[in-house]
Coordinates of C-alpha atoms in Angstrom, one line a residue:
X127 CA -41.4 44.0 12.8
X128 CA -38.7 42.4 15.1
X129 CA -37.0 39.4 13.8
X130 CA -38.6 37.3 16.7
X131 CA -42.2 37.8 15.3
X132 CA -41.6 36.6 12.1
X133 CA -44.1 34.9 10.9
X134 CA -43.9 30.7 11.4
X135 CA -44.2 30.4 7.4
X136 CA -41.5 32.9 6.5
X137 CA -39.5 31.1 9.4
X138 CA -40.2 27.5 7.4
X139 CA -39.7 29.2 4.2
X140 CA -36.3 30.2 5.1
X141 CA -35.2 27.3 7.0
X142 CA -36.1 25.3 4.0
X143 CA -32.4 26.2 2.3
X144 CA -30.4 25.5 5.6
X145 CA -28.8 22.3 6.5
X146 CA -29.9 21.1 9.6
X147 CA -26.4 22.4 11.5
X148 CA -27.6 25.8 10.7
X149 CA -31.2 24.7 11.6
X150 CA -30.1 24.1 14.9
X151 CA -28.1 27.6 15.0
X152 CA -30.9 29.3 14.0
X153 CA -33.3 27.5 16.9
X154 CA -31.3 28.9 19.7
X155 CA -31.8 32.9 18.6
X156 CA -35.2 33.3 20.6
X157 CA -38.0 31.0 21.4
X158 CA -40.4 32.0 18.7
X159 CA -37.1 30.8 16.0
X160 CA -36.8 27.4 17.8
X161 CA -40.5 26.6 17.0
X162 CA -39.6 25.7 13.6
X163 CA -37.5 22.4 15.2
X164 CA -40.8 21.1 16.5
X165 CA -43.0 20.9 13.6
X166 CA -41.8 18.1 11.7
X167 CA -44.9 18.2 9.3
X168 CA -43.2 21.4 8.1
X169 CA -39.7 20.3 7.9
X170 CA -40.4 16.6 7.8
X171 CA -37.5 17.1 4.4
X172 CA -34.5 18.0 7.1
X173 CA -35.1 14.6 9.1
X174 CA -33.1 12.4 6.5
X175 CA -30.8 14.6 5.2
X176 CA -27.6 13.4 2.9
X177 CA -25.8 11.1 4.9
X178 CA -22.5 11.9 6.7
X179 CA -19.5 9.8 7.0
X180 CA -18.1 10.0 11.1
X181 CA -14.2 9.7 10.7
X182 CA -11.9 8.1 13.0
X183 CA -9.7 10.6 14.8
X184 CA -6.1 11.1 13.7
X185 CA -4.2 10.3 17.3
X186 CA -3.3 14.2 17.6
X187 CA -7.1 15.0 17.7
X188 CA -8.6 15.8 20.4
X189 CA -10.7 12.6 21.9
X190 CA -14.0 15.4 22.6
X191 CA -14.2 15.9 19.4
X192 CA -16.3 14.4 16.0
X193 CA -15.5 14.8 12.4
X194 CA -18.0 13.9 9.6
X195 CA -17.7 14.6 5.9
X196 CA -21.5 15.0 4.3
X197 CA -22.0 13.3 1.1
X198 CA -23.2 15.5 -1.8
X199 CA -22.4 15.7 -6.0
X200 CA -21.7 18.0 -8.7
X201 CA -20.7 16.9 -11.9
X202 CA -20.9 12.7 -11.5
X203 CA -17.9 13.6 -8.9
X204 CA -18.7 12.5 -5.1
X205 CA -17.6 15.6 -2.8
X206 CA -17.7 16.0 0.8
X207 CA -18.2 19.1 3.5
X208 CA -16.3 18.7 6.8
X209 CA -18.9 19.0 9.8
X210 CA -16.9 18.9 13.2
X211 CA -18.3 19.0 16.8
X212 CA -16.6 19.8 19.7
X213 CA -16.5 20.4 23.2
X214 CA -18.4 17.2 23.6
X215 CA -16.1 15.3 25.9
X216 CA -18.9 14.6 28.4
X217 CA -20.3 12.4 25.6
X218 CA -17.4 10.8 23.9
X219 CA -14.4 10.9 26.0
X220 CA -13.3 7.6 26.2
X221 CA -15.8 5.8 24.0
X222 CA -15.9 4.2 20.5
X223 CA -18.9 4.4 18.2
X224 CA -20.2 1.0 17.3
X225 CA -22.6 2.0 15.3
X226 CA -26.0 4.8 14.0
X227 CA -29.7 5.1 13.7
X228 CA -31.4 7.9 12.6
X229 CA -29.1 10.7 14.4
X230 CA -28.0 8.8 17.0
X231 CA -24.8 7.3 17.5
X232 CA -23.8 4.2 19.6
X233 CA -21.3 4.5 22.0
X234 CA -19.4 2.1 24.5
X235 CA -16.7 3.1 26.8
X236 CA -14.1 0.0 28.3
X237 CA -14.3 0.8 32.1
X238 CA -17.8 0.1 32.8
X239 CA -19.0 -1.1 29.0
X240 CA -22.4 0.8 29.4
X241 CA -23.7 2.0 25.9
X242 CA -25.1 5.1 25.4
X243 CA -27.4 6.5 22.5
X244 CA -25.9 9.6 21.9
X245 CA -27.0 12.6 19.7
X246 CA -24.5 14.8 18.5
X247 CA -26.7 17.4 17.3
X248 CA -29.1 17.9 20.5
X249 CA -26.6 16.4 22.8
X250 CA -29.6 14.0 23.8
X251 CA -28.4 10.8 25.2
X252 CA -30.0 7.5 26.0
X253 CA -28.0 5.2 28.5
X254 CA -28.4 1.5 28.4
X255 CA -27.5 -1.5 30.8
X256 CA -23.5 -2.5 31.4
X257 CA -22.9 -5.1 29.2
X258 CA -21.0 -7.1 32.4
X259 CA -24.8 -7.9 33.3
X260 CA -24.3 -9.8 30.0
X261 CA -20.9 -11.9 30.6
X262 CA -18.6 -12.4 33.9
X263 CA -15.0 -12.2 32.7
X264 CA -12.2 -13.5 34.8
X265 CA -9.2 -11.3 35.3
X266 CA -6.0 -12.8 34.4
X267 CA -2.3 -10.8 35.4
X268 CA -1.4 -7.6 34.5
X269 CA -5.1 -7.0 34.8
X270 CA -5.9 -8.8 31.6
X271 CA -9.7 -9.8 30.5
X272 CA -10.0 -13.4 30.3
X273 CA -12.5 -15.4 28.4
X274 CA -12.7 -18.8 28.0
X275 CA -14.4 -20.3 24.7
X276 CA -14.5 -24.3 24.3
X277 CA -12.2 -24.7 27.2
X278 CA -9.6 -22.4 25.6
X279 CA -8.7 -19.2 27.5
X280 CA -8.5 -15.6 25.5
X281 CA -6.8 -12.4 27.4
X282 CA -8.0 -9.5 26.5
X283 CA -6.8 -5.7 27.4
X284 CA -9.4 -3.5 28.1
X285 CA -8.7 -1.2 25.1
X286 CA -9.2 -4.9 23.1
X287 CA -11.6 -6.5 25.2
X288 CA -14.3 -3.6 24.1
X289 CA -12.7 -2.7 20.1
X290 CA -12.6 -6.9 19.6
X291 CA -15.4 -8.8 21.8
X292 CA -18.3 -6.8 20.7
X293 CA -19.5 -6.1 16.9
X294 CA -22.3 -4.4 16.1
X295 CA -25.4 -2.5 18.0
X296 CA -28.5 -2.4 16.1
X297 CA -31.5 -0.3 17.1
X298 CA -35.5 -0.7 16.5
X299 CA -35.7 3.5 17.2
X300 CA -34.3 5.9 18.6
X301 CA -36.3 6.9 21.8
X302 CA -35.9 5.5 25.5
X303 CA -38.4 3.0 25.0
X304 CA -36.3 1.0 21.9
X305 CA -34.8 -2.1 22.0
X306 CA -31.1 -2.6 20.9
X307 CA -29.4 -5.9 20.1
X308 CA -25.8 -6.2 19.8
X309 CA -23.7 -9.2 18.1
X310 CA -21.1 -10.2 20.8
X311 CA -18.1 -12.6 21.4
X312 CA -15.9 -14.8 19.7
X313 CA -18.8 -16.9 17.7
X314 CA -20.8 -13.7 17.4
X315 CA -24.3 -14.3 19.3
X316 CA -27.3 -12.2 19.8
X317 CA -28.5 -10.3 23.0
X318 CA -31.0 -8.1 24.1
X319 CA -31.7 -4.6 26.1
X320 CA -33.8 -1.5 26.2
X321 CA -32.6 1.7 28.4
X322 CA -35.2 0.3 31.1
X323 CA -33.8 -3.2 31.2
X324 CA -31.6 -3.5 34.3
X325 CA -29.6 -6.4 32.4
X326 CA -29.3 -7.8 28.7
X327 CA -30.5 -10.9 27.8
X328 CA -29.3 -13.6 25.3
X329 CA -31.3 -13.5 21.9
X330 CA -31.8 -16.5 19.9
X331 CA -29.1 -19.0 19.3
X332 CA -28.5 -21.1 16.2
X333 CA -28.3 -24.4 18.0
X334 CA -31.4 -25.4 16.6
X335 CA -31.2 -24.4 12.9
X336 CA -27.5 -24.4 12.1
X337 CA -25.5 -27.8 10.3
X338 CA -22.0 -25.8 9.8
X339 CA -19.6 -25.3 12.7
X340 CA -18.1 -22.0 11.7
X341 CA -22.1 -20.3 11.6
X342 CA -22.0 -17.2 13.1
X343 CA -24.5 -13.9 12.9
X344 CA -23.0 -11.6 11.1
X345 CA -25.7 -8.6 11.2
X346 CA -29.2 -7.7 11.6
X347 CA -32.0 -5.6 10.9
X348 CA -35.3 -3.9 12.4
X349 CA -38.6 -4.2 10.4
X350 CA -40.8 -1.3 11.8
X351 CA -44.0 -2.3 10.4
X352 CA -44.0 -5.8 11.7
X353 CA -42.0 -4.9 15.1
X354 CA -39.6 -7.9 14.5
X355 CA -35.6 -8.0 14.0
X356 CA -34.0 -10.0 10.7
X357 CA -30.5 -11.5 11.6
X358 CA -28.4 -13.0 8.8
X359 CA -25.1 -15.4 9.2
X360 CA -22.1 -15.8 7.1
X361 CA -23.8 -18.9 5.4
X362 CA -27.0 -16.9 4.5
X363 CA -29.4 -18.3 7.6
X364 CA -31.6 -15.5 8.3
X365 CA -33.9 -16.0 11.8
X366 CA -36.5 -13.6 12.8
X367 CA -37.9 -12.7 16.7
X368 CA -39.4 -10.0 18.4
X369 CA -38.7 -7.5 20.5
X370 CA -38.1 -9.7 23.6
X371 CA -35.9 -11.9 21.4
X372 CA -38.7 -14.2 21.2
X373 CA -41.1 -16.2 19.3
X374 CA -37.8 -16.8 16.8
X375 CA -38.8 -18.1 13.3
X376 CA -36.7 -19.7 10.7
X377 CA -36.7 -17.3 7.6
X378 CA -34.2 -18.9 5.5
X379 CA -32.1 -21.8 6.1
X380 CA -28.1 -21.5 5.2
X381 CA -26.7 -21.7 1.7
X382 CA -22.7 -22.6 2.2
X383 CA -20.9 -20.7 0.0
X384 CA -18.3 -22.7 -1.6
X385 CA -15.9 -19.7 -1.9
X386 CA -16.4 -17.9 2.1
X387 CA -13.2 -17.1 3.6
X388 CA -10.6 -18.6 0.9
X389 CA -7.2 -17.5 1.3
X390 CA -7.7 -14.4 -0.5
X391 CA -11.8 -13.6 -0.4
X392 CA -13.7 -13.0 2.6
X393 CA -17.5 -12.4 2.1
X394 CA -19.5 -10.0 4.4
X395 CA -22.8 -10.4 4.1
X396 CA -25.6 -7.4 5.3
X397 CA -29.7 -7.7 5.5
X398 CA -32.1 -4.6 4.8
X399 CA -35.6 -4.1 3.5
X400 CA -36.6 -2.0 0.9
X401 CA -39.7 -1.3 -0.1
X402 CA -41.1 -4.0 2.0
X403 CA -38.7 -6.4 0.4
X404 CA -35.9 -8.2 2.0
X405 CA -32.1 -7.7 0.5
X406 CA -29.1 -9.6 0.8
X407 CA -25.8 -7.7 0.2
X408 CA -23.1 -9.9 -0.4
X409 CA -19.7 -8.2 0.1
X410 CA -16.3 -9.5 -1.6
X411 CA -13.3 -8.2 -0.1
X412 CA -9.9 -9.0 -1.3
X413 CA -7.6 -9.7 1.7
X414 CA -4.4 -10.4 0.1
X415 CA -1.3 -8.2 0.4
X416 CA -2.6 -7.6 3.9
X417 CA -4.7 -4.4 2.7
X418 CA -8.5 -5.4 2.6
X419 CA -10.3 -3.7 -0.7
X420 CA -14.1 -4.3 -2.0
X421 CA -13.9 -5.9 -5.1
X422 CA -17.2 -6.5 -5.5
X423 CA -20.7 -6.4 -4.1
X424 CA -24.3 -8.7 -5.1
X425 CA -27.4 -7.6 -4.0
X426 CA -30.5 -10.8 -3.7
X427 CA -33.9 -10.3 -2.8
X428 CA -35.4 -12.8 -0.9
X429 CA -38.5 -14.4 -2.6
X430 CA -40.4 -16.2 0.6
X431 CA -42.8 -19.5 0.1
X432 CA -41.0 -21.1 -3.1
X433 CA -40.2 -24.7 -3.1
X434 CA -35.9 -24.9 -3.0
X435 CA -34.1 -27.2 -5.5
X436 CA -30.9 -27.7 -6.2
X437 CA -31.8 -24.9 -9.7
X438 CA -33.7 -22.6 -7.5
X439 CA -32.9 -20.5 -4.5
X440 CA -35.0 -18.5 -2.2
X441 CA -32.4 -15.8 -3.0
X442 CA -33.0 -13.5 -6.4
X443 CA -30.5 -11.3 -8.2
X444 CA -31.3 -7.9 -8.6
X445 CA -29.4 -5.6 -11.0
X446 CA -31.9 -2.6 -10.0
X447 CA -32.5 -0.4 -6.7
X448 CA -34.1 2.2 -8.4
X449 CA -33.8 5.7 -7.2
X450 CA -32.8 4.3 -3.8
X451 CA -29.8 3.3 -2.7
X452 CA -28.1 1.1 0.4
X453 CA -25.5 2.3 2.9
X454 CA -23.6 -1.0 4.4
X455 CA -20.5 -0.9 7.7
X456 CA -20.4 -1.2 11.0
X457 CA -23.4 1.2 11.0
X458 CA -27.6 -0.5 10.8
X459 CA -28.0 -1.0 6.9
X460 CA -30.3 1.6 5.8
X461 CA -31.6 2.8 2.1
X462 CA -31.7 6.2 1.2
X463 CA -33.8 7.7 -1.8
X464 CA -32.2 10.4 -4.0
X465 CA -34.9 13.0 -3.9
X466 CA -34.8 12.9 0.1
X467 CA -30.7 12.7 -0.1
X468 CA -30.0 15.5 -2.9
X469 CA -26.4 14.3 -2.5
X470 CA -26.0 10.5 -3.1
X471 CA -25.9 8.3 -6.5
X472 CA -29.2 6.6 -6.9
X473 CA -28.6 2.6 -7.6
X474 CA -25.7 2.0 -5.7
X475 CA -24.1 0.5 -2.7
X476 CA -22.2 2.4 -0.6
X477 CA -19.3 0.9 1.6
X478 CA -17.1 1.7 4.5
X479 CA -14.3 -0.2 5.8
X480 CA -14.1 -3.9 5.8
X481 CA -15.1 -4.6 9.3
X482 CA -14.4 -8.7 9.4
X483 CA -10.5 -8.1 10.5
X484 CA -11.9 -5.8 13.5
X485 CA -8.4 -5.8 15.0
X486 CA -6.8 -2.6 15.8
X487 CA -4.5 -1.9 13.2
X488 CA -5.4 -4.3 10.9
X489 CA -8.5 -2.0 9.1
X490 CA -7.5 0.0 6.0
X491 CA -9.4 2.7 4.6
X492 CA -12.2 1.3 2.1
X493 CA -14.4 3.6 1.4
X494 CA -17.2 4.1 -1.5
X495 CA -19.9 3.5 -3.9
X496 CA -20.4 0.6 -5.6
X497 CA -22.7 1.1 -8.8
X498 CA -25.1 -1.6 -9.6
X499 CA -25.9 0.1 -13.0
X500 CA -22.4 -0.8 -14.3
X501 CA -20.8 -2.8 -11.5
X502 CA -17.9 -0.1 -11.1
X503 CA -16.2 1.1 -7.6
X504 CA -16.2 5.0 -7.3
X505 CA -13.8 5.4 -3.8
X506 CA -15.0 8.2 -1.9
X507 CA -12.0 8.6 0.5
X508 CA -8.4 7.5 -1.4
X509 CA -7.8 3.8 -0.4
X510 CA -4.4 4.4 1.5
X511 CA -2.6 1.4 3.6
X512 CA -2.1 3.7 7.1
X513 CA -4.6 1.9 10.0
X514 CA -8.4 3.2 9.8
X515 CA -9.3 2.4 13.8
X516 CA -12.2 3.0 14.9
X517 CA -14.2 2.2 11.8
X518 CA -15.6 4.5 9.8
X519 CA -19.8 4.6 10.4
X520 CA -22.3 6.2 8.0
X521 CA -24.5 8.4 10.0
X522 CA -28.0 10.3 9.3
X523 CA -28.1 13.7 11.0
X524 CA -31.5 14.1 12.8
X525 CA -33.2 16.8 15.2
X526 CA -35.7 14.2 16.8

């Protein structure tokens, strides 16, 4: 029998004990061996595989090139395999990821600012409206971006304008017809696109909710079974609206946190479901000595319909994810359960650089797990004081 007629269950069988790099190599042999990608009821196990961490590029590297290190574990001790793509320039040359869903990557260049979805696997790629439909910079000398925010004027390069100005893009999914909100500007605000928008459009504000001056979004999250995005500030507000950014409904009002942004501490706070439930995941990073480290992270459920009092808060504690655990950075929080992911730590939180200094240069390598079970910090990469720019982003390899 030639190797093209194997059978589609041997084929399975033995594409069952690949990772999904070599799932791809193997579709390309013949046509009859690239059936195997398309039925997902078959190798529905290869479409969340372990997670892999995309590294920022040493400046000697080539800019057409990617370099992620997947997650796995033997012997309690976290270990990582280097997966590199190259030849890819068409796709990345020029652009910085903000950000992951699913297998796809967010990318922005600084000419035109026009993200992309962008699949490093399939080389599929999404494009979405310029952002300048969003804002109308002025240009000051030396060909400077200038904003101006309460009368006071900002100049920007371009190489800042794009790194600084704009956050974080968040996804519903991953196909042309998705919606993709990004947190933008100096106070952080919300706006909204799809790859079939010709321009974005501002999301909801917090002029009508907020009481502290210094409220800003600081990230949000897509609930697929009710088709509405969750966005939380740095005082614990969380709002709720559609996918046209409408029909916005208080969720939680904001809870000052007498210790945000002391001299020393800076809080960073991320929202996720799991299981239906909506988390919290409070962030403390220790800023002093310049060199921003997790020293801490608290996880709260959110427990809707309860009467607040000055003993009670909408927010629970929870010492417990199970056998899931949550991926937080300047990637979409996401939750991974061990027995898909063979290679992550069940009940724990795992963290990439600190991504509230978003200045270049100023990001240090912070990378890790966080273990609820014992409240312990197990770094993945070695915390070391050289510049981490880009970010770091967690990314889920995918074949769709």
């Amino acid at each position: 029998m030639a190797w093209s007629n194997l059978p589609i269950d041997l084929l399975c069988c033995i594409s069952s004990h690949l990772s999904i790099v070599d799932l791809v190599r193997l579709s390309v042999v013949c046509t009859s061996w690239s059936s195997t990608l398309d039925n997902y009821a078959l190798l529905g196990f290869q479409c969340r595989p372990s997670p892999w961490l995309l590294l920022s590029n040493d400046v000697e590297e080539a800019s057409d090139t990617l370099n992620f290190r997947e997650l796995t574990i033997e012997r309690e001790v976290v270990l990582s395999f280097h997966r590199r793509f190259s030849s890819i320039g068409s796709h990345t040359y020029g652009r910085r990821y903000f950000g992951s869903k699913d297998g796809w990557l967010v990318t922005l260049d600084k000419i035109d600012l026009q993200p992309r979805l962008f699949n490093p696997i399939t080389k599929a790629e999404i494009s979405l409206p310029s952002l300048f439909t969003l804002i109308e910079p002025q240009y000051a000398p030396e060909s400077y971006i200038r904003i101006s925010f309460n009368e006071i004027f900002f100049d920007y390069t371009t190489d800042e304008f794009r790194d600084i100005y704009f956050h974080k893009f968040i996804v519903s999914s991953n196909d042309s017809s998705g919606t993709v909100v990004v947190i933008f500007g100096i106070r952080k605000a919300l706006a909204l696109a799809s790859s079939e928008d010709l321009t974005w459009v501002l999301g909801p504000t917090l002029s009508p909710f907020n009481t502290m001056d210094e409220e800003q979004f600081e990230d949000v999250c897509y609930h697929e079974e009710n088709q509405r995005f969750y966005a939380i500030t740095n005082f614990s507000m969380v709002l709720a609206f559609d996918l046209n950014g409408q029909n916005v409904e208080l969720i939680c009002p904001n809870m000052p946190n007498p210790y945000y942004h002391t001299i020393n501490f800076d809080y960073m706070y991320n929202i996720a479901f799991l299981s239906g439930t909506l988390l919290r995941i409070e962030r403390v990073i220790d800023d002093s000595h310049h060199k921003a480290r997790t020293r801490t992270i608290f996880v709260f459920k959110f427990v809707p319909n309860v009467v607040i009092s000055s003993s009670f808060s909408q927010w629970i504690p929870v010492n417990e994810l199970g056998e899931y655990s949550l991926f937080v950075g300047c990637n979409q929080t996401f939750s991974l359960h061990h027995s898909v992911a063979t290679g992550i730590k069940s009940n724990c939180i795992y963290f990439i650089n600190h991504s509230g200094i978003r200045f270049p240069g100023y990001v240090y390598c912070d990378v890790g797990l966080f273990n609820l079970s014992n409240d312990r910090i197990q770094y993945i990469r070695h915390p070391y004081s050289r510049s981490n720019w880009p970010p770091s982003i967690w990314f889920t390899p995918s074949i769709s």
